[in-house]
CSV table of C-alpha atoms in Angstrom, one decimal:
chain,number,residue,atom,x,y,z
A,687,MET,CA,79.1,119.8,1.9
A,688,MET,CA,79.2,119.4,-1.7
A,689,SER,CA,80.4,116.0,-2.7
A,690,SER,CA,83.6,115.5,-4.9
A,691,SER,CA,81.6,114.1,-8.1
A,692,LEU,CA,79.1,116.8,-7.9
A,693,LEU,CA,81.8,119.5,-7.7
A,694,LEU,CA,83.7,118.0,-10.6
A,695,TYR,CA,80.4,117.9,-12.5
A,696,ASP,CA,79.6,121.7,-11.9
A,697,SER,CA,83.6,122.9,-12.6
A,698,ALA,CA,83.4,120.9,-15.7
A,699,PHE,CA,80.1,122.3,-16.5
A,700,LEU,CA,80.9,125.9,-15.8
A,701,VAL,CA,83.9,126.1,-18.1
A,702,VAL,CA,81.9,124.7,-21.0
A,703,ALA,CA,79.1,127.1,-20.3
A,704,PHE,CA,81.7,129.9,-20.5
A,705,LEU,CA,82.9,128.5,-23.6
A,706,ALA,CA,79.5,128.8,-24.8
A,707,THR,CA,78.8,132.3,-23.4
A,708,VAL,CA,82.1,134.2,-24.4
A,709,VAL,CA,83.4,132.4,-27.6
A,710,PHE,CA,86.3,129.9,-28.2
A,711,ILE,CA,90.0,130.6,-29.3
A,712,PRO,CA,89.8,132.2,-32.8
A,713,PRO,CA,92.1,133.4,-35.6
A,714,CYS,CA,89.2,135.2,-37.3
A,715,SER,CA,88.8,138.4,-39.5
A,716,GLY,CA,86.6,140.1,-37.3
A,717,PHE,CA,85.8,141.0,-33.4
A,718,ALA,CA,85.6,137.9,-31.2
A,719,GLY,CA,81.2,138.9,-24.6
A,720,ALA,CA,67.9,148.3,-17.4
A,721,GLY,CA,67.9,151.0,-15.2
A,722,ARG,CA,64.7,153.4,-16.5
A,723,TYR,CA,64.7,154.6,-20.0
A,724,HIS,CA,62.7,157.1,-22.3
A,725,LEU,CA,60.2,156.0,-24.6
A,726,PRO,CA,61.9,153.9,-27.4
A,727,PHE,CA,61.8,155.2,-31.0
A,728,VAL,CA,63.1,153.3,-33.8
A,729,ARG,CA,65.2,155.1,-36.9
A,730,GLN,CA,66.7,153.9,-40.0
A,731,LEU,CA,70.3,155.1,-41.0
A,732,SER,CA,69.9,157.1,-44.6
A,733,ASP,CA,71.4,155.2,-47.8
A,734,GLY,CA,73.8,157.8,-47.5
A,735,HIS,CA,75.0,157.1,-43.7
A,736,PHE,CA,76.4,153.6,-43.9
A,737,SER,CA,76.3,150.9,-46.3
A,738,GLY,CA,74.3,147.8,-45.5
A,739,SER,CA,72.4,149.4,-42.4
A,740,ASN,CA,69.3,147.6,-40.9
A,741,TRP,CA,66.5,148.7,-38.9
A,742,TYR,CA,67.3,149.0,-35.4
A,743,SER,CA,65.7,150.4,-32.0
A,744,VAL,CA,67.7,152.6,-29.3
A,745,LEU,CA,66.3,153.1,-26.0
A,746,HIS,CA,67.6,156.3,-24.9
A,747,SER,CA,68.8,156.1,-21.1
A,748,THR,CA,68.4,159.1,-18.6
A,749,LYS,CA,72.1,159.1,-18.1
A,750,GLN,CA,73.6,162.0,-19.5
A,751,ASN,CA,77.6,161.9,-19.6
A,752,GLU,CA,78.7,165.3,-21.3
A,753,ASN,CA,82.4,166.0,-21.3
A,754,ASP,CA,82.3,169.2,-18.9
A,755,GLY,CA,85.5,170.7,-20.9
A,756,ARG,CA,87.9,169.7,-17.7
A,757,GLU,CA,89.4,166.5,-19.9
A,758,GLU,CA,89.9,165.9,-23.6
A,759,LEU,CA,88.4,163.0,-25.3
A,760,LEU,CA,90.7,161.3,-27.5
A,761,CYS,CA,89.7,159.4,-30.4
A,762,ALA,CA,90.8,156.2,-29.7
A,763,ALA,CA,89.6,152.8,-28.1
A,764,VAL,CA,90.6,149.9,-26.2
A,765,LEU,CA,89.3,146.4,-27.0
A,766,VAL,CA,88.5,143.9,-24.1
A,767,PRO,CA,88.4,140.5,-25.6
A,768,GLY,CA,85.9,137.8,-24.5
A,769,PHE,CA,86.6,134.9,-22.4
A,770,LEU,CA,89.3,132.7,-23.6
A,771,THR,CA,90.4,135.1,-26.4
A,772,GLY,CA,93.4,137.4,-26.7
A,773,ALA,CA,94.8,140.4,-28.6
A,774,ALA,CA,96.1,138.5,-31.6
A,775,GLU,CA,92.4,137.4,-32.3
A,776,PHE,CA,90.9,140.7,-32.6
A,777,GLN,CA,93.8,142.2,-34.4
A,778,PRO,CA,91.7,142.4,-37.7
A,779,LEU,CA,89.0,144.2,-35.8
A,780,CYS,CA,91.1,146.7,-34.4
A,781,GLN,CA,92.5,147.5,-38.0
A,782,THR,CA,88.9,147.8,-39.5
A,783,LEU,CA,88.1,150.2,-36.6
A,784,THR,CA,91.4,152.3,-37.2
A,785,GLU,CA,90.3,152.6,-41.0
A,786,ARG,CA,86.8,153.5,-39.9
A,787,GLY,CA,88.1,156.6,-38.0
A,788,LEU,CA,88.7,154.9,-34.4
A,789,PRO,CA,91.9,153.8,-33.7
A,790,THR,CA,91.8,150.6,-31.8
A,791,VAL,CA,94.2,148.6,-29.7
A,792,ALA,CA,93.3,145.3,-28.2
A,793,VAL,CA,94.4,144.3,-24.4
A,794,PRO,CA,97.8,143.2,-25.3
A,795,MET,CA,97.3,139.5,-23.7
A,796,PRO,CA,97.1,135.8,-25.3
A,797,ASN,CA,94.3,133.9,-24.7
A,798,TRP,CA,95.9,131.6,-21.8
A,799,HIS,CA,96.0,134.8,-19.6
A,800,TRP,CA,92.4,133.9,-18.8
A,801,ILE,CA,93.4,130.7,-17.2
A,802,PRO,CA,93.0,132.2,-13.3
A,803,CYS,CA,89.7,133.1,-14.2
A,804,LEU,CA,88.6,129.8,-14.9
A,805,GLY,CA,85.4,128.3,-12.8
A,806,GLY,CA,84.0,131.8,-12.3
A,807,ARG,CA,87.2,133.1,-10.4
A,808,SER,CA,87.6,136.8,-9.7
A,809,ALA,CA,88.3,139.2,-12.9
A,810,ARG,CA,91.2,141.2,-11.3
A,811,PRO,CA,93.7,139.8,-13.5
A,812,ILE,CA,92.1,140.9,-16.7
A,813,LEU,CA,91.1,144.1,-14.6
A,814,GLU,CA,95.2,144.9,-14.4
A,815,ARG,CA,95.3,144.5,-17.6
A,816,ILE,CA,92.6,146.9,-18.7
A,817,ASP,CA,94.0,149.5,-16.8
A,818,PHE,CA,97.5,149.1,-17.9
A,819,THR,CA,96.2,149.3,-21.6
A,820,VAL,CA,93.9,152.4,-20.9
A,821,LYS,CA,96.4,154.2,-19.1
A,822,HIS,CA,99.3,154.0,-21.3
A,823,LEU,CA,97.0,154.7,-24.3
A,824,ILE,CA,95.8,158.1,-22.5
A,825,ALA,CA,99.8,158.8,-21.8
A,826,ASN,CA,100.7,158.1,-25.7
A,827,ASP,CA,98.0,160.7,-26.6
A,828,GLY,CA,96.0,158.0,-28.2
A,829,ASP,CA,98.5,156.2,-29.9
A,830,VAL,CA,97.7,152.6,-30.2
A,831,THR,CA,101.3,151.2,-31.6
A,832,LYS,CA,102.8,152.7,-28.4
A,833,ILE,CA,101.4,150.4,-25.6
A,834,PRO,CA,104.5,148.5,-24.1
A,835,LYS,CA,104.3,144.7,-22.9
A,836,PHE,CA,104.1,143.7,-19.5
A,837,ASP,CA,105.6,140.6,-18.2
A,838,TYR,CA,103.5,137.7,-17.0
A,839,SER,CA,104.9,134.0,-16.9
A,840,LEU,CA,103.5,130.6,-16.4
A,841,TRP,CA,104.5,130.2,-13.0
A,842,ASP,CA,102.5,133.5,-12.6
A,843,THR,CA,99.3,131.8,-14.0
A,844,TRP,CA,99.4,129.1,-11.8
A,845,ILE,CA,99.9,131.0,-8.8
A,846,ASP,CA,96.9,133.3,-10.0
A,847,PHE,CA,95.0,130.3,-10.8
A,848,ARG,CA,95.3,128.6,-7.2
A,849,ASN,CA,95.0,131.9,-5.3
A,850,ASN,CA,92.3,134.0,-7.3
A,851,PRO,CA,89.3,133.8,-5.2
A,852,GLY,CA,85.8,133.1,-6.0
A,853,GLY,CA,84.0,130.7,-8.3
A,854,ILE,CA,82.7,127.4,-8.0
A,855,LEU,CA,85.4,126.1,-5.8
A,856,GLN,CA,85.0,129.3,-3.4
A,857,VAL,CA,88.7,129.8,-3.5
A,858,GLY,CA,89.4,132.1,-0.6
A,859,GLY,CA,86.1,131.0,1.4
A,860,SER,CA,83.3,132.5,-0.8
A,861,SER,CA,81.9,133.0,-4.5
A,862,ARG,CA,80.5,136.3,-3.3
A,863,VAL,CA,82.3,139.3,-4.8
A,864,ASP,CA,81.9,141.5,-1.4
A,865,ASP,CA,83.7,138.5,0.3
A,866,TYR,CA,86.6,138.0,-1.8
A,867,PRO,CA,89.9,138.0,0.0
A,868,VAL,CA,92.4,140.9,-1.2
A,869,VAL,CA,94.8,138.9,-3.3
A,870,GLU,CA,96.9,140.9,-5.8
A,871,PRO,CA,97.4,139.5,-9.2
A,872,ARG,CA,100.8,138.6,-10.3
A,873,GLY,CA,102.6,140.2,-13.3
A,874,LYS,CA,104.5,143.4,-13.7
A,875,PHE,CA,102.4,146.2,-15.1
A,876,PRO,CA,104.3,149.4,-14.8
A,877,PRO,CA,102.2,152.5,-15.0
A,878,PRO,CA,103.0,155.3,-17.4
A,879,GLU,CA,105.2,158.2,-16.1
A,880,ASN,CA,102.5,160.8,-16.8
A,881,LEU,CA,99.0,160.7,-17.1
A,882,PRO,CA,97.1,163.6,-18.6
A,883,ASN,CA,93.5,164.6,-18.2
A,884,LYS,CA,92.4,162.6,-21.3
A,885,LYS,CA,89.7,159.8,-21.7
A,886,VAL,CA,89.3,157.0,-24.5
A,887,ALA,CA,86.6,154.4,-25.2
A,888,LEU,CA,86.1,150.9,-24.1
A,889,ILE,CA,84.9,148.2,-26.3
A,890,GLY,CA,84.2,144.8,-24.5
A,891,HIS,CA,82.6,141.7,-26.2
A,892,SER,CA,80.9,139.0,-24.2
A,893,ALA,CA,82.3,138.6,-20.8
A,894,GLY,CA,84.9,141.3,-21.5
A,895,GLY,CA,81.7,143.6,-21.3
A,896,TRP,CA,81.0,143.0,-18.0
A,897,ILE,CA,84.5,143.0,-16.6
A,898,SER,CA,84.8,146.4,-18.2
A,899,ARG,CA,81.9,147.9,-16.2
A,900,VAL,CA,83.8,146.5,-13.1
A,901,TYR,CA,86.7,148.7,-14.4
A,902,LEU,CA,84.5,151.7,-14.6
A,903,SER,CA,83.2,151.4,-11.0
A,904,THR,CA,84.5,153.5,-8.1
A,905,ARG,CA,83.6,150.4,-5.5
A,906,GLU,CA,86.0,148.1,-4.1
A,907,TYR,CA,86.3,144.7,-6.5
A,908,GLY,CA,88.4,142.4,-4.6
A,909,GLY,CA,90.6,144.9,-2.7
A,910,LYS,CA,90.9,147.5,-5.3
A,911,ALA,CA,88.8,150.3,-7.0
A,912,TYR,CA,89.9,150.7,-10.5
A,913,CYS,CA,87.6,154.1,-11.0
A,914,GLY,CA,88.0,153.7,-14.8
A,915,SER,CA,85.2,156.2,-15.6
A,916,ASN,CA,88.2,158.7,-15.0
A,917,TYR,CA,89.6,157.3,-18.0
A,918,ILE,CA,86.7,156.3,-20.1
A,919,HIS,CA,84.3,158.5,-21.9
A,920,SER,CA,82.2,155.8,-23.8
A,921,LEU,CA,81.7,152.1,-23.4
A,922,ILE,CA,80.3,149.6,-25.7
A,923,THR,CA,79.5,145.9,-25.3
A,924,LEU,CA,78.7,143.3,-27.6
A,925,GLY,CA,76.6,140.3,-26.9
A,926,THR,CA,77.7,140.8,-23.2
A,927,PRO,CA,75.3,138.9,-20.5
A,928,HIS,CA,74.6,141.7,-18.6
A,929,GLY,CA,71.3,140.1,-16.8
A,930,ASP,CA,71.3,138.3,-13.4
A,931,ALA,CA,71.3,134.7,-13.5
A,932,PRO,CA,72.0,131.8,-11.2
A,933,GLY,CA,75.6,130.3,-10.3
A,934,PRO,CA,79.0,131.5,-9.2
A,935,ALA,CA,79.7,132.7,-12.7
A,936,PHE,CA,77.3,135.4,-12.5
A,937,GLU,CA,78.4,136.7,-9.1
A,938,GLY,CA,80.5,139.5,-10.8
A,939,VAL,CA,77.5,140.1,-13.0
A,940,LYS,CA,75.0,140.5,-9.9
A,941,TRP,CA,77.9,142.6,-8.1
A,942,ILE,CA,78.2,145.3,-10.8
A,943,ASN,CA,74.4,145.5,-11.7
A,944,ALA,CA,73.9,147.1,-8.3
A,945,GLU,CA,74.8,150.3,-10.0
A,946,GLU,CA,74.4,152.3,-13.4
A,947,VAL,CA,76.9,152.6,-15.9
A,948,PRO,CA,78.7,156.0,-15.1
A,949,VAL,CA,79.6,156.5,-18.7
A,950,ARG,CA,77.9,156.9,-22.0
A,951,ALA,CA,77.2,153.4,-22.8
A,952,LEU,CA,75.7,151.3,-25.7
A,953,SER,CA,74.6,147.6,-25.2
A,954,VAL,CA,74.5,145.8,-28.4
A,955,ALA,CA,72.4,142.7,-28.7
A,956,GLY,CA,71.6,140.5,-32.0
A,957,THR,CA,68.5,138.7,-32.9
A,958,GLY,CA,67.3,135.8,-35.2
A,959,PHE,CA,68.6,132.7,-33.1
A,960,LYS,CA,65.8,131.0,-31.2
A,961,GLY,CA,67.1,128.9,-28.3
A,962,GLY,CA,65.0,125.7,-29.2
A,963,ASP,CA,66.2,125.6,-33.0
A,964,TRP,CA,69.9,126.1,-33.0
A,965,GLY,CA,71.5,123.1,-31.0
A,966,ARG,CA,72.5,122.1,-27.8
A,967,LEU,CA,75.0,125.0,-27.5
A,968,THR,CA,72.5,127.8,-28.0
A,969,GLN,CA,69.9,126.3,-25.6
A,970,GLY,CA,72.6,125.6,-23.1
A,971,SER,CA,74.0,129.0,-23.2
A,972,TYR,CA,70.6,130.7,-22.8
A,973,SER,CA,69.5,128.6,-20.1
A,974,PHE,CA,73.0,129.7,-18.3
A,975,CYS,CA,72.1,133.3,-19.1
A,976,CYS,CA,68.7,133.1,-17.8
A,977,PRO,CA,66.5,132.9,-14.3
A,978,GLU,CA,66.6,129.8,-12.6
A,979,GLY,CA,64.3,127.4,-14.2
A,980,SER,CA,64.6,128.2,-17.8
A,981,ASP,CA,65.8,125.8,-20.3
A,982,GLY,CA,66.3,128.2,-22.9
A,983,THR,CA,64.5,127.1,-25.4
A,984,GLY,CA,62.0,130.4,-25.1
A,985,TYR,CA,64.4,133.1,-25.8
A,986,ASP,CA,65.8,134.6,-29.0
A,987,GLY,CA,69.2,136.1,-29.4
A,988,ASP,CA,72.8,135.8,-31.1
A,989,GLY,CA,73.3,132.2,-30.9
A,990,VAL,CA,75.1,132.4,-27.3
A,991,THR,CA,73.5,135.3,-25.2
A,992,PRO,CA,70.1,135.9,-25.3
A,993,ALA,CA,69.0,139.4,-26.5
A,994,PHE,CA,67.3,140.5,-23.0
A,995,SER,CA,70.6,140.0,-21.3
A,996,SER,CA,72.7,141.5,-23.8
A,997,LEU,CA,70.4,144.8,-23.4
A,998,ALA,CA,70.5,144.5,-19.3
A,999,MET,CA,73.1,146.9,-18.8
A,1000,PRO,CA,71.7,149.6,-16.4
A,1001,GLY,CA,71.7,153.1,-17.8
A,1002,SER,CA,72.9,152.0,-21.1
A,1003,GLU,CA,71.4,152.9,-24.7
A,1004,GLN,CA,70.6,150.0,-26.6
A,1005,LEU,CA,71.1,148.4,-29.8
A,1006,LEU,CA,69.1,145.6,-31.3
A,1007,VAL,CA,70.1,144.5,-34.7
A,1008,GLU,CA,68.1,141.6,-36.4
A,1009,ASP,CA,69.7,138.4,-37.8
A,1010,VAL,CA,73.3,139.2,-36.4
A,1011,SER,CA,75.6,136.1,-34.6
A,1012,HIS,CA,77.8,136.1,-31.8
A,1013,PHE,CA,80.7,135.2,-33.4
A,1014,CYS,CA,82.4,134.4,-36.6
A,1015,TRP,CA,82.0,130.6,-35.9
A,1016,SER,CA,83.1,129.2,-39.2
A,1017,ASP,CA,86.6,130.9,-38.9
A,1018,VAL,CA,87.4,129.5,-35.4
A,1019,PHE,CA,89.4,126.1,-35.0
A,1020,GLY,CA,86.9,123.9,-33.5
A,1021,GLY,CA,83.7,125.9,-34.2
A,1022,SER,CA,82.1,123.0,-36.2
A,1023,LEU,CA,82.8,120.7,-33.0
A,1024,PHE,CA,81.4,123.0,-30.4
A,1025,ALA,CA,78.6,124.7,-32.6
A,1026,PRO,CA,78.1,123.1,-35.7
A,1027,GLU,CA,74.7,124.8,-36.4
A,1028,LEU,CA,75.8,128.3,-35.9
A,1029,THR,CA,79.3,127.5,-37.7
A,1030,GLU,CA,77.1,126.4,-40.9
A,1031,ASP,CA,75.1,129.2,-40.6
A,1032,HIS,CA,78.0,131.6,-40.4
A,1033,LYS,CA,79.6,129.7,-43.6
A,1034,SER,CA,76.8,130.5,-45.5
A,1035,GLY,CA,76.8,134.4,-44.9
A,1036,ARG,CA,75.0,135.3,-41.6
A,1037,ALA,CA,76.2,138.8,-40.4
A,1038,TRP,CA,78.0,138.8,-36.9
A,1039,TYR,CA,79.0,141.7,-34.9
A,1040,GLY,CA,82.2,142.0,-36.6
A,1041,THR,CA,80.7,142.1,-39.9
A,1042,ASP,CA,81.2,145.5,-41.8
A,1043,GLU,CA,77.9,146.9,-42.0
A,1044,ILE,CA,77.4,146.1,-38.2
A,1045,VAL,CA,80.5,147.4,-36.9
A,1046,ASP,CA,79.5,150.7,-38.8
A,1047,GLN,CA,76.3,150.8,-36.8
A,1048,TRP,CA,77.8,150.5,-33.1
A,1049,ALA,CA,81.1,152.2,-33.9
A,1050,SER,CA,79.1,155.4,-34.8
A,1051,PHE,CA,78.3,155.7,-31.2
A,1052,VAL,CA,81.7,157.1,-30.6
A,1053,LEU,CA,82.4,158.1,-33.9
A,1054,ASP,CA,79.6,160.8,-33.8
A,1055,HIS,CA,80.2,161.9,-30.2
A,1056,VAL,CA,83.8,162.5,-30.0
A,1057,PRO,CA,85.1,165.7,-31.7
A,1058,GLN,CA,88.4,164.4,-32.8
A,1059,CYS,CA,86.8,161.6,-34.2
A,1060,LYS,CA,84.8,163.9,-36.3
A,1061,ILE,CA,88.0,165.7,-37.3
A,1062,ARG,CA,89.7,162.4,-38.2
A,1063,LEU,CA,86.9,161.2,-40.1
A,1064,GLU,CA,86.9,164.5,-42.2
A,1065,LYS,CA,90.6,164.0,-43.1
A,1066,ILE,CA,90.0,160.4,-44.4
A,1067,ASP,CA,87.1,161.7,-46.3
A,1068,ILE,CA,84.2,159.4,-44.6
A,1069,VAL,CA,81.0,160.6,-44.5
A,1070,VAL,CA,79.1,160.2,-41.1
């Protein structure tokens, strides 16, 4: 049996590592978390396509997810915040995407709603919020201003934290997803009165990306299958750790990696931050996301997630962008304390996933595909 001191150490390490993997708590001016492929090709966007575009590589997946005509693809998106972040921190990016022709709403939750998931516990509390937001966005025909609030109290938080299964403490008896006991998350998430046959896009950063994949699955996760592929036409993940790694925090990732993503999907990764060159947070984060025995120094990535892990979503297309950081560190309260090297680098002007020209690159994955988006772009006079 694990000693109490070792258990305490592992729990503390897990929390710190998750902070490294999925960002802190920011009011920031932007977006704050394999399979078999055809041969890769490299292309460059023309000067007239998007300003500031960089070279990047895309590996085309064998997965085809064309609209069969039975549902309408809405030009609207739900953004899933990374661990310990909430809707308020993502409002600037939602506005940026809306101005680019993709109306976007962040899952309406504050950052403290992540507390029940601390220690690698079940993600079902977050899945309930994703499901609520997606369905209400569809019911309101993609109007991002009409997502209602839901009820969730501090008492609900405590009960969920105490009962939520899995993780390093093995709440419910196991850290394995298939052995999770069925525990319904607290809170009131009233469904919409009607749900038309329409679909929206889903965007997840860091941990929000792999949790979005669980939402798409038809398999039961902790007693419930969300079947989100019935409501989602496209998925984009930014700096998400998709690769298998040891430890209870990656049990959910391992579980969802047993299947290919069932919708059109784009996994986005950044490079330019070698594990041995960017301080303890980067090296520790890479080690946390890597196979057992690695110290993280031999990997390249966005400063938090190694590139190979960000691109390891089975069945997805891939976008690799050079010299892009995981987050807007200098806009984060406490960024200089937790990630001094990354904070100084961002302050000097380094791009990250939420920088305008980088947003243009990955947002085009939806804008170029959905007919309603093309019509909207024409109306607001944006050339794609």
